[in-house]
PDB file of C-alpha atoms in Angstrom:
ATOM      1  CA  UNK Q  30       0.708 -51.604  14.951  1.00 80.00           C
ATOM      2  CA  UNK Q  31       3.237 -48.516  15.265  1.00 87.00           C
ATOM      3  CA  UNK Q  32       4.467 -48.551  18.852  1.00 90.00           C
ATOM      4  CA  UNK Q  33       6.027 -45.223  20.641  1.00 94.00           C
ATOM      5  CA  UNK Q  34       7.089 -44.379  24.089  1.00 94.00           C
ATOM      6  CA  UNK Q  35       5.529 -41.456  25.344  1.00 93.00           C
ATOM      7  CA  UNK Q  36       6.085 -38.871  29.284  1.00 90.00           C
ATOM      8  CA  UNK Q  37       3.840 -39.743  31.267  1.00 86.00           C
ATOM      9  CA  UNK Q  38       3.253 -35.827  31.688  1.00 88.00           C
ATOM     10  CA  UNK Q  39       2.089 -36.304  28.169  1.00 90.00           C
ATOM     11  CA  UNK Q  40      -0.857 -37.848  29.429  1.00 93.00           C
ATOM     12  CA  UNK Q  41      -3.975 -35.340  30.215  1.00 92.00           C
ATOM     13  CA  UNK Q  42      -7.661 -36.954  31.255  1.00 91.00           C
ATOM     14  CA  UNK Q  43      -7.765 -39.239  27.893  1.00 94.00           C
ATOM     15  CA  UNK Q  44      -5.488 -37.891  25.767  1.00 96.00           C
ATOM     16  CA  UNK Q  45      -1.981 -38.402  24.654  1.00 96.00           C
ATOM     17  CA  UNK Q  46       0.164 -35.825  23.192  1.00 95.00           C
ATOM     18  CA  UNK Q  47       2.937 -37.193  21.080  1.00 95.00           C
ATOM     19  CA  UNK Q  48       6.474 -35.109  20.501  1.00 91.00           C
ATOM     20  CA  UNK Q  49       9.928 -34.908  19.466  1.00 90.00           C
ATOM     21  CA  UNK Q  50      11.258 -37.203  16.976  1.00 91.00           C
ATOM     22  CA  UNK Q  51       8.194 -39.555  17.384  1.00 93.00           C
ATOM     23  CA  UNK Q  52       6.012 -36.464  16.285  1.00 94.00           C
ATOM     24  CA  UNK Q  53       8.352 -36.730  12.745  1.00 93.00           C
ATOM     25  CA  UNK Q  54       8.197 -40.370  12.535  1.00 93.00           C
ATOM     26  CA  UNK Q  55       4.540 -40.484  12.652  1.00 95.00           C
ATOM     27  CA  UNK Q  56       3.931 -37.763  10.551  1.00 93.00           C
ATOM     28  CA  UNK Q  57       6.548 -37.712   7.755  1.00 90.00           C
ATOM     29  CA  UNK Q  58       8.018 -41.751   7.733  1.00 94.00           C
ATOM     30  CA  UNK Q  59       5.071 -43.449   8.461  1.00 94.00           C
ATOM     31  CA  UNK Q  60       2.924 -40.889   7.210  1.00 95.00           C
ATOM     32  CA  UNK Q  61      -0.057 -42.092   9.608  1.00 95.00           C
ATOM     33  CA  UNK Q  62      -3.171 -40.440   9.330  1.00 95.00           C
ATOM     34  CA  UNK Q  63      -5.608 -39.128  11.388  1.00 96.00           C
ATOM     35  CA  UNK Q  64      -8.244 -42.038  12.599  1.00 96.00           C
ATOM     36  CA  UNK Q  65      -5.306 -44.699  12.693  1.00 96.00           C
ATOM     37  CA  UNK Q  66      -4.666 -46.999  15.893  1.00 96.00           C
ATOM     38  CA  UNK Q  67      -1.087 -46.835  17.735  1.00 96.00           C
ATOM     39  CA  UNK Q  68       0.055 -48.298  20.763  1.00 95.00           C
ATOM     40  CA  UNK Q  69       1.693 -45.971  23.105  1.00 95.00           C
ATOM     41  CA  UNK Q  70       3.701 -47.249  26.118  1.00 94.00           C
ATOM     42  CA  UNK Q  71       4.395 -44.710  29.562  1.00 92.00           C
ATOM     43  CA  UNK Q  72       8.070 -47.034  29.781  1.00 89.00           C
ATOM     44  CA  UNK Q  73       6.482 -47.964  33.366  1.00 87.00           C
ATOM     45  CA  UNK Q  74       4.522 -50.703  32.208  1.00 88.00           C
ATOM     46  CA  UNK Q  75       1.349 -49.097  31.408  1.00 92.00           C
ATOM     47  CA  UNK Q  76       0.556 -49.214  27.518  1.00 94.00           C
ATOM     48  CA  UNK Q  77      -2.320 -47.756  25.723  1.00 96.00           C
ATOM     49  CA  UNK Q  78      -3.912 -47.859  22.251  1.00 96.00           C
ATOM     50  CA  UNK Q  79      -4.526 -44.668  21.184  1.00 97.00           C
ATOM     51  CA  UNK Q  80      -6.719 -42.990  17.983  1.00 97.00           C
ATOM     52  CA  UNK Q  81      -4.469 -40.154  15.968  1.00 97.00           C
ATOM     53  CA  UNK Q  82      -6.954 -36.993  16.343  1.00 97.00           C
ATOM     54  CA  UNK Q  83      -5.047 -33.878  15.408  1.00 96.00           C
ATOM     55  CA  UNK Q  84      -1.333 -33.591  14.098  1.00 95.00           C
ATOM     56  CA  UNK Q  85      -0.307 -29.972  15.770  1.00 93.00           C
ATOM     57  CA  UNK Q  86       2.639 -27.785  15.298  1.00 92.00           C
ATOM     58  CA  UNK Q  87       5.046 -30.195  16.347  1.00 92.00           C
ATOM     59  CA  UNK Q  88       2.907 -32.934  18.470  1.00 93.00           C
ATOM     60  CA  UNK Q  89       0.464 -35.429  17.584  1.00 95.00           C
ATOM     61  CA  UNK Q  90      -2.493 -35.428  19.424  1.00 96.00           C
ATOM     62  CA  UNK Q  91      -4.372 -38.558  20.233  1.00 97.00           C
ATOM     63  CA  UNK Q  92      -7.131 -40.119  22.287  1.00 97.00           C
ATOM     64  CA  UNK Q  93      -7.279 -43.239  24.588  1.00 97.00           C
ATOM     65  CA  UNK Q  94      -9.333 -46.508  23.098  1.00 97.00           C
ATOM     66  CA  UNK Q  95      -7.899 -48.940  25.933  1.00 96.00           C
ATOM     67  CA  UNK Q  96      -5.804 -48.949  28.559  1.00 95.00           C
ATOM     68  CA  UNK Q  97      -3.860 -51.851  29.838  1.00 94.00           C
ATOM     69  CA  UNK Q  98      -0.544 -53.513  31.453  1.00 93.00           C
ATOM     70  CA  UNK Q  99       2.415 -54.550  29.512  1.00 91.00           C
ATOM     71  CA  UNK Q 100       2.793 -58.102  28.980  1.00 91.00           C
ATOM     72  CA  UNK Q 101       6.002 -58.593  27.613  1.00 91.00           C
ATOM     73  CA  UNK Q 102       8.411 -57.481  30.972  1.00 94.00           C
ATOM     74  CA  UNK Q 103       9.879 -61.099  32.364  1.00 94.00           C
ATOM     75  CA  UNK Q 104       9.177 -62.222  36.035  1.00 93.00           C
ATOM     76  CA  UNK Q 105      13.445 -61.610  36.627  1.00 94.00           C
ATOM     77  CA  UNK Q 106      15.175 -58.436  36.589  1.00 95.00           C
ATOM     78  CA  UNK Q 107      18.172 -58.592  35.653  1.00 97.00           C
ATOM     79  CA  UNK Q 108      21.587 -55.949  35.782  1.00 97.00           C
ATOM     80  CA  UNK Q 109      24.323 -56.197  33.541  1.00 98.00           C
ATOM     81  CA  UNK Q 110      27.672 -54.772  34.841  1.00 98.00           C
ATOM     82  CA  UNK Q 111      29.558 -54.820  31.572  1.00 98.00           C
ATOM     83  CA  UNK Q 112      33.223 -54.384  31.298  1.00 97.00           C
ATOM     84  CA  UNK Q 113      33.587 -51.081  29.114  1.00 96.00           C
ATOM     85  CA  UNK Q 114      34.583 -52.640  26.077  1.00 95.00           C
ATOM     86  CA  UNK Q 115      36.585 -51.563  22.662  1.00 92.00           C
ATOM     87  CA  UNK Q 116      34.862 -49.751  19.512  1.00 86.00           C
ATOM     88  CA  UNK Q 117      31.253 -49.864  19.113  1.00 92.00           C
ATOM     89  CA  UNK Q 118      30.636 -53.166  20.972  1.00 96.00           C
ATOM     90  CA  UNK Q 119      28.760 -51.192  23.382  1.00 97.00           C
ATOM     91  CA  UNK Q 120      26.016 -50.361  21.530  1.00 97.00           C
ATOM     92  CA  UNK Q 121      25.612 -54.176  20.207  1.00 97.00           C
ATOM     93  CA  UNK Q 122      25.690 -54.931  23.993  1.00 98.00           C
ATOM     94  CA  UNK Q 123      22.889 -52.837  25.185  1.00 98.00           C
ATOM     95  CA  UNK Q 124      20.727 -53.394  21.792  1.00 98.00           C
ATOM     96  CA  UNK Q 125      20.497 -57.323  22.119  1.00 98.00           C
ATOM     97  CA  UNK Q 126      20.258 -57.471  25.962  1.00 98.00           C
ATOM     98  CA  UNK Q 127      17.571 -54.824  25.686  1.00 98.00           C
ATOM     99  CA  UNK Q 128      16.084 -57.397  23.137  1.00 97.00           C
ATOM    100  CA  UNK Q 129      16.447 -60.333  25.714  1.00 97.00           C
ATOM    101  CA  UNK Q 130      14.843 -58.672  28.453  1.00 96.00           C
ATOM    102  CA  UNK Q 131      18.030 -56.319  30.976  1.00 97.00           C
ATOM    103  CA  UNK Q 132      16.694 -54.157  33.605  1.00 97.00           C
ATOM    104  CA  UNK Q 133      19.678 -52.313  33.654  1.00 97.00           C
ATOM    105  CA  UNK Q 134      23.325 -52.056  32.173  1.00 98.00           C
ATOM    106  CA  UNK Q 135      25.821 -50.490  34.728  1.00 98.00           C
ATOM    107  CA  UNK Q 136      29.481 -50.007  31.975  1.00 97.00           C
ATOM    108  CA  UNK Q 137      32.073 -50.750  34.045  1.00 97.00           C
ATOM    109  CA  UNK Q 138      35.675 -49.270  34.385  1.00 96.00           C
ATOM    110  CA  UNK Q 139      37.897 -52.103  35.077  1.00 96.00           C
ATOM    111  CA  UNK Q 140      41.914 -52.677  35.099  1.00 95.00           C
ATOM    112  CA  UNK Q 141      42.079 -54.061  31.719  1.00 94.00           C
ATOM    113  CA  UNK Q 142      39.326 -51.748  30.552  1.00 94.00           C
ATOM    114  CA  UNK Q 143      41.417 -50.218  27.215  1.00 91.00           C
ATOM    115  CA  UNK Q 144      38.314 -47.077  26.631  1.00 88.00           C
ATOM    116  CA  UNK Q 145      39.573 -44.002  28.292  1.00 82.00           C
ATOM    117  CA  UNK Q 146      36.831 -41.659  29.783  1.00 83.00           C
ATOM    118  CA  UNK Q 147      38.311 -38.263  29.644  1.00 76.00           C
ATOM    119  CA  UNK Q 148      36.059 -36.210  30.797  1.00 82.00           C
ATOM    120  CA  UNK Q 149      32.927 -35.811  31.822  1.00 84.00           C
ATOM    121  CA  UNK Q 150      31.356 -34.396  28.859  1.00 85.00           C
ATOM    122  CA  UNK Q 151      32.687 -37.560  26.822  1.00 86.00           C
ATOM    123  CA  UNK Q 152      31.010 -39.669  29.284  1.00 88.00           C
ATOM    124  CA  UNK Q 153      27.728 -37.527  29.409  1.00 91.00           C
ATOM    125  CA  UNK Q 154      27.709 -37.938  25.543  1.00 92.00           C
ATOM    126  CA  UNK Q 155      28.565 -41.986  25.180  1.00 93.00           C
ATOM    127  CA  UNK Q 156      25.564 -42.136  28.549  1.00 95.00           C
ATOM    128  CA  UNK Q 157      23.204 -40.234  26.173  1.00 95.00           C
ATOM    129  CA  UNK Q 158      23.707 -42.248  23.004  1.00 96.00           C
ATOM    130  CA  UNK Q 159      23.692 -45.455  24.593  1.00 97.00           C
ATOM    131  CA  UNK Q 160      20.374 -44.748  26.308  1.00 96.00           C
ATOM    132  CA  UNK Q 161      19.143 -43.799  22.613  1.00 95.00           C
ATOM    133  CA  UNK Q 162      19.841 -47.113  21.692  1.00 97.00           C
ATOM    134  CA  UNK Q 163      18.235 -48.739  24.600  1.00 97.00           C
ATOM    135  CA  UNK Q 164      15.065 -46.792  23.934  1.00 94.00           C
ATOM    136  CA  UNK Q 165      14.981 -47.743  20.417  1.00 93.00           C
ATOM    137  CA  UNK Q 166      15.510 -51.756  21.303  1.00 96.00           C
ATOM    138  CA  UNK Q 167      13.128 -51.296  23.440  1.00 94.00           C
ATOM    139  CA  UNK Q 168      10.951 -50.185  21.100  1.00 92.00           C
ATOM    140  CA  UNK Q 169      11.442 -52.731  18.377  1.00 92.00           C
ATOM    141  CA  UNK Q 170      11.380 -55.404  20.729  1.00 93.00           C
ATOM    142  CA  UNK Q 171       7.785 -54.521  22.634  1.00 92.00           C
ATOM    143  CA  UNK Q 172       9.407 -53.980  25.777  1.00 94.00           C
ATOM    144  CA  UNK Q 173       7.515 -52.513  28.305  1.00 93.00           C
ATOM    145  CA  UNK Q 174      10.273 -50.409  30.215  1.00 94.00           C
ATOM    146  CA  UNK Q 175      12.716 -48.420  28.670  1.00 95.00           C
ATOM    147  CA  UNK Q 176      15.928 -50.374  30.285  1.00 96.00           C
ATOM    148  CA  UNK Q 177      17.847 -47.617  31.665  1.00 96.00           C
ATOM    149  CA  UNK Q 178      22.114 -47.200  31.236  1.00 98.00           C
ATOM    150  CA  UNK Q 179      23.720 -45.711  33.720  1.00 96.00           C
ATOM    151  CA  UNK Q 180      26.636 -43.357  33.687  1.00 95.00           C
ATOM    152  CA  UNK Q 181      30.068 -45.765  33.980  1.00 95.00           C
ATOM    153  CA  UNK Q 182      31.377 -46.372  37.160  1.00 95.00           C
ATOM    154  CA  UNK Q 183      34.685 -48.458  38.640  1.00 95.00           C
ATOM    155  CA  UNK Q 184      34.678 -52.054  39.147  1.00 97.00           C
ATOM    156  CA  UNK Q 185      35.221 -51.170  42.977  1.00 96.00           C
ATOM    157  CA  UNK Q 186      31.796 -48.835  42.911  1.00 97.00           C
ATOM    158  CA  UNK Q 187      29.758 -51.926  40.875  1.00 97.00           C
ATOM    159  CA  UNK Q 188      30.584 -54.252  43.521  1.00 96.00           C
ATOM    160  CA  UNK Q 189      29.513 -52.271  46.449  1.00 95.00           C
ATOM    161  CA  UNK Q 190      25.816 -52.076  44.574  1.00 94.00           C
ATOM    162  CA  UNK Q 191      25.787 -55.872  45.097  1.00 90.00           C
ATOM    163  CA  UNK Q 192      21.779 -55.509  47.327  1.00 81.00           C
ATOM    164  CA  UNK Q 193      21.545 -58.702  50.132  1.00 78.00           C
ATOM    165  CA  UNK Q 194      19.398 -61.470  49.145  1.00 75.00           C
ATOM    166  CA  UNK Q 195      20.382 -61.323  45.589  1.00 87.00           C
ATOM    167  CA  UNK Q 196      21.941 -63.177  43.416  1.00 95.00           C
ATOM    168  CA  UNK Q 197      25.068 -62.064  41.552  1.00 96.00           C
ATOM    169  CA  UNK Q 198      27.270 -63.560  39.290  1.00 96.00           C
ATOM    170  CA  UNK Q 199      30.674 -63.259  37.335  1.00 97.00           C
ATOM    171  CA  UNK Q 200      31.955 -65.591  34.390  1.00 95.00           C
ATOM    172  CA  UNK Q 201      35.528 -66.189  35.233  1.00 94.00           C
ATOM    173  CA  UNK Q 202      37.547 -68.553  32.736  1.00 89.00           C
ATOM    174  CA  UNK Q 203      39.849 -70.132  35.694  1.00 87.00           C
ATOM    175  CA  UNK Q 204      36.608 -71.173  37.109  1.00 82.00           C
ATOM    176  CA  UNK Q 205      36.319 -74.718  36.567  1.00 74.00           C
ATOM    177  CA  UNK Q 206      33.848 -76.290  39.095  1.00 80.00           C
ATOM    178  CA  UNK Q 207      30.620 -74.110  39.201  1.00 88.00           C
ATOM    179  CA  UNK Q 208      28.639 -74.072  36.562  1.00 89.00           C
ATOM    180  CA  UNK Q 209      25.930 -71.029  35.735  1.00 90.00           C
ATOM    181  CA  UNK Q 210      23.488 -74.111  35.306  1.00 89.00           C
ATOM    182  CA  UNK Q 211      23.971 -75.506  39.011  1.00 90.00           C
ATOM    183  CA  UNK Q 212      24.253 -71.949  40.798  1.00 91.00           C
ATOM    184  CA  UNK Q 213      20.351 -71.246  39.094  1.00 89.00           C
ATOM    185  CA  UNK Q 214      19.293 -74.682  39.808  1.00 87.00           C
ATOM    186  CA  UNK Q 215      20.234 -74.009  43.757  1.00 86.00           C
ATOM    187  CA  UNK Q 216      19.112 -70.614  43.683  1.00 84.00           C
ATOM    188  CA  UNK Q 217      15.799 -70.428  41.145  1.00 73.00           C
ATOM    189  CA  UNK Q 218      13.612 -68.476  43.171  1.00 82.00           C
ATOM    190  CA  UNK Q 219      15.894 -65.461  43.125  1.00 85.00           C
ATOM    191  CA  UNK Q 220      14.020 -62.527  40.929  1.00 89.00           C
ATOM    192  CA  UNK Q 221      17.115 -59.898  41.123  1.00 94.00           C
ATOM    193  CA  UNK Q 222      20.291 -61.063  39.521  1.00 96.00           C
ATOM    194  CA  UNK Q 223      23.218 -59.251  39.084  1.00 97.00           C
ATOM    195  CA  UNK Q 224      25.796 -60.168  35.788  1.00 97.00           C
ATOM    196  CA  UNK Q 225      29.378 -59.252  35.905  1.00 98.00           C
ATOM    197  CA  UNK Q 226      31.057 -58.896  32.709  1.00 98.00           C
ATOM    198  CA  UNK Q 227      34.633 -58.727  31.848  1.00 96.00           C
ATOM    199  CA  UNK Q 228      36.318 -56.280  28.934  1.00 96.00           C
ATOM    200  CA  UNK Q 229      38.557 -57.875  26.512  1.00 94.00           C
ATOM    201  CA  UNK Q 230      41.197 -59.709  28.877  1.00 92.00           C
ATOM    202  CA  UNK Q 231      38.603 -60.284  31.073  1.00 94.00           C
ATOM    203  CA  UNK Q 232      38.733 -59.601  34.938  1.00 96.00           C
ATOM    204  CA  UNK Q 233      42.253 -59.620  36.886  1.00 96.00           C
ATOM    205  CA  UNK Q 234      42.986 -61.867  39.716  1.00 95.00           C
ATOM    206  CA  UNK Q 235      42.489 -59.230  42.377  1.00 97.00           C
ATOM    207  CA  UNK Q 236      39.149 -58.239  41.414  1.00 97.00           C
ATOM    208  CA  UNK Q 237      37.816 -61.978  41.428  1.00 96.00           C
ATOM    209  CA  UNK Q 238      38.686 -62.065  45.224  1.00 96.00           C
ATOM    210  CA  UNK Q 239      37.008 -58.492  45.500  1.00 97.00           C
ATOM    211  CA  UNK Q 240      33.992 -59.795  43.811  1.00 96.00           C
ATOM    212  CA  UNK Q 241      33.927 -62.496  46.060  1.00 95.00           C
ATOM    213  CA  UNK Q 242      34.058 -61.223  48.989  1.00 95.00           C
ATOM    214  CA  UNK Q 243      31.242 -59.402  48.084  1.00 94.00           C
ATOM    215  CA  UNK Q 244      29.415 -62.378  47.688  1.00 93.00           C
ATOM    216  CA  UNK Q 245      29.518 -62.416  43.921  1.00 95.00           C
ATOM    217  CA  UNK Q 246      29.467 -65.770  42.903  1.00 94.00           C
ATOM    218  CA  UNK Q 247      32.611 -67.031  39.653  1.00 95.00           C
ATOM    219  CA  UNK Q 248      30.972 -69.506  37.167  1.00 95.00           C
ATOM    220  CA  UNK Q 249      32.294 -70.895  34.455  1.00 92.00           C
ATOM    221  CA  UNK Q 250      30.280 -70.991  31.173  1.00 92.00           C
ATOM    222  CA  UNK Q 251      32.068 -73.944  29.290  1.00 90.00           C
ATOM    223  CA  UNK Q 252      35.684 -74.990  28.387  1.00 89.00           C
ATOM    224  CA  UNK Q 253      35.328 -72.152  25.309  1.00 91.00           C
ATOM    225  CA  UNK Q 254      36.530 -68.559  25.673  1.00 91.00           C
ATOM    226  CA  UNK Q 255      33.661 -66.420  24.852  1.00 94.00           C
ATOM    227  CA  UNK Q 256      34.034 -62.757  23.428  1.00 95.00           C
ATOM    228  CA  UNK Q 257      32.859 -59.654  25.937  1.00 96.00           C
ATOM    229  CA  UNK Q 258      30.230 -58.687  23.543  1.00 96.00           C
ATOM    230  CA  UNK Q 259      29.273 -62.728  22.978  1.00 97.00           C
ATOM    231  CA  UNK Q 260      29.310 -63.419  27.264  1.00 96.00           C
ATOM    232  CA  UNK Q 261      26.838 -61.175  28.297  1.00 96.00           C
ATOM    233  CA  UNK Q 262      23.687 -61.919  25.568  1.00 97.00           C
ATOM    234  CA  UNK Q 263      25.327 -65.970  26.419  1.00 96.00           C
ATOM    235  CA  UNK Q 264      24.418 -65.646  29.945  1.00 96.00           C
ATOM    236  CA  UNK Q 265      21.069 -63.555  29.540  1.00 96.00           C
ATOM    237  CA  UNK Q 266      19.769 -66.019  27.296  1.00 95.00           C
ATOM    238  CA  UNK Q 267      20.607 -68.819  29.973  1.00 94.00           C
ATOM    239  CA  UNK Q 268      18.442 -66.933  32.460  1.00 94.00           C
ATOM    240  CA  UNK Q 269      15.627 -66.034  30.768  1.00 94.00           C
ATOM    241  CA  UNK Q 270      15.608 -69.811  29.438  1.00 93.00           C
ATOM    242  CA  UNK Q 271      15.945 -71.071  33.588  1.00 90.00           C
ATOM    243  CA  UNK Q 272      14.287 -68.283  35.616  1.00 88.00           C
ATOM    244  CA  UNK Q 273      12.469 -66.069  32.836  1.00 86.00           C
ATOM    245  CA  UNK Q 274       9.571 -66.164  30.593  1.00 88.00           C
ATOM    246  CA  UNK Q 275      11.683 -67.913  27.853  1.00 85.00           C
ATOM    247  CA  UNK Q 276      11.541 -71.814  28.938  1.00 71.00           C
TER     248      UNK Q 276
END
């Protein structure tokens, strides 16, 4: 069944009004008709399946059959501070972790971080694309959120986000005697986790102890090297396997 993301300003006594892109998707890809079932989701959790009635000038207009909650969100959320990486690795990034069930990617300026933000239009435009993409995972993947990407931010601002009573993280490749495995096994009832991810290079010296002292906690993830764009989707697969709705 065809499955959009709709405002929930959209939403008027029974009725859904569908517009934008989605409004051309349904009307001139799909080429749905009027009388055919979609599933509409408010990207809060709340998903509906709705009749096409009407297609307007520019909106499709449809009415509620059922109402109901998204079953698809896992019990964990999870945030992804990701090391602002080279290229178009970012988009790969946000498009599988959306897939594996992220809360939240936070792109990270660290020292090794080789992307140069120049401005804040460039930023504004890279925030807006990425969140495209994230929308569109989301989509394909029957997400029930729209997993939201923040504007990037320093490695100094990311660690100061770090909330009490959660548990955060950071792969570090010097790191020899915790494993990921035994900090979840000693910590498995935690339901807000925080994942620090290094650019190409990886994380300096310096902001390991800074991390630390935040109480973000340096595992190591196995005697192999894993790539920026490989170490994120690694470790979110490991916790939604341990402490998600994957095991």
């Amino acid at each position: 069944m065809p499955r959009f993301f709709i405002n929930s300003e959209d939403i008027f006594d029974d009725n859904i009004n569908i517009k934008g892109d989605d409004y051309n998707h349904i009307k001139k890809v799909l080429r749905l008709k009027c009388g055919e079932i979609i599933t509409l989701s408010d990207g809060v959790g709340n998903e509906y399946a709705a009749r096409i009635e009407a297609f307007g000038d520019g909106f499709v207009h449809t009415k509620i059959v059922e109402s109901y909650k998204n079953a698809t969100e896992p019990p964990v959320k999870v945030t992804l501070y990701q090391g602002l990486p080279k290229s178009d690795k970012m988009d790969f990034i946000i498009q599988k972790s959306v897939e594996l069930g992220i809360s939240k990617v936070v792109p990270v300026l660290t020292e090794r971080t080789v992307v140069k933000i120049d401005n804040q239009k460039d930023a504004k435009k890279k925030w807006e694309r990425w969140n495209r993409i994230s929308q569109e995972a989301a989509k394909q993947s029957n997400r029930g959120i729209i997993p939201e990407v923040e504007l990037p931010i320093s490695f100094k601002e990311a660690i100061k986000q770090i909330k009490n009573g959660s548990l955060s993280i950071i792969p570090y490749e010097k790191e020899s005697k915790k494993s990921l495995k035994q900090i979840l096994k000693s910590n498995g009832h935690m339901k807000d986790i925080s994942v620090f991810i290094g650019p190409e290079g990886g994380f300096t010296e310096q902001e390991i102890e800074e991390a630390i002292s935040f109480g973000i906690n340096p595992v190591t993830l196995g005697p192999r090297i894993l790539r920026t764009e490989t170490a994120g989707i690694a470790v979110l697969s490991i916790l939604m396997y341990e402490v998600g709705d994957v095991g």
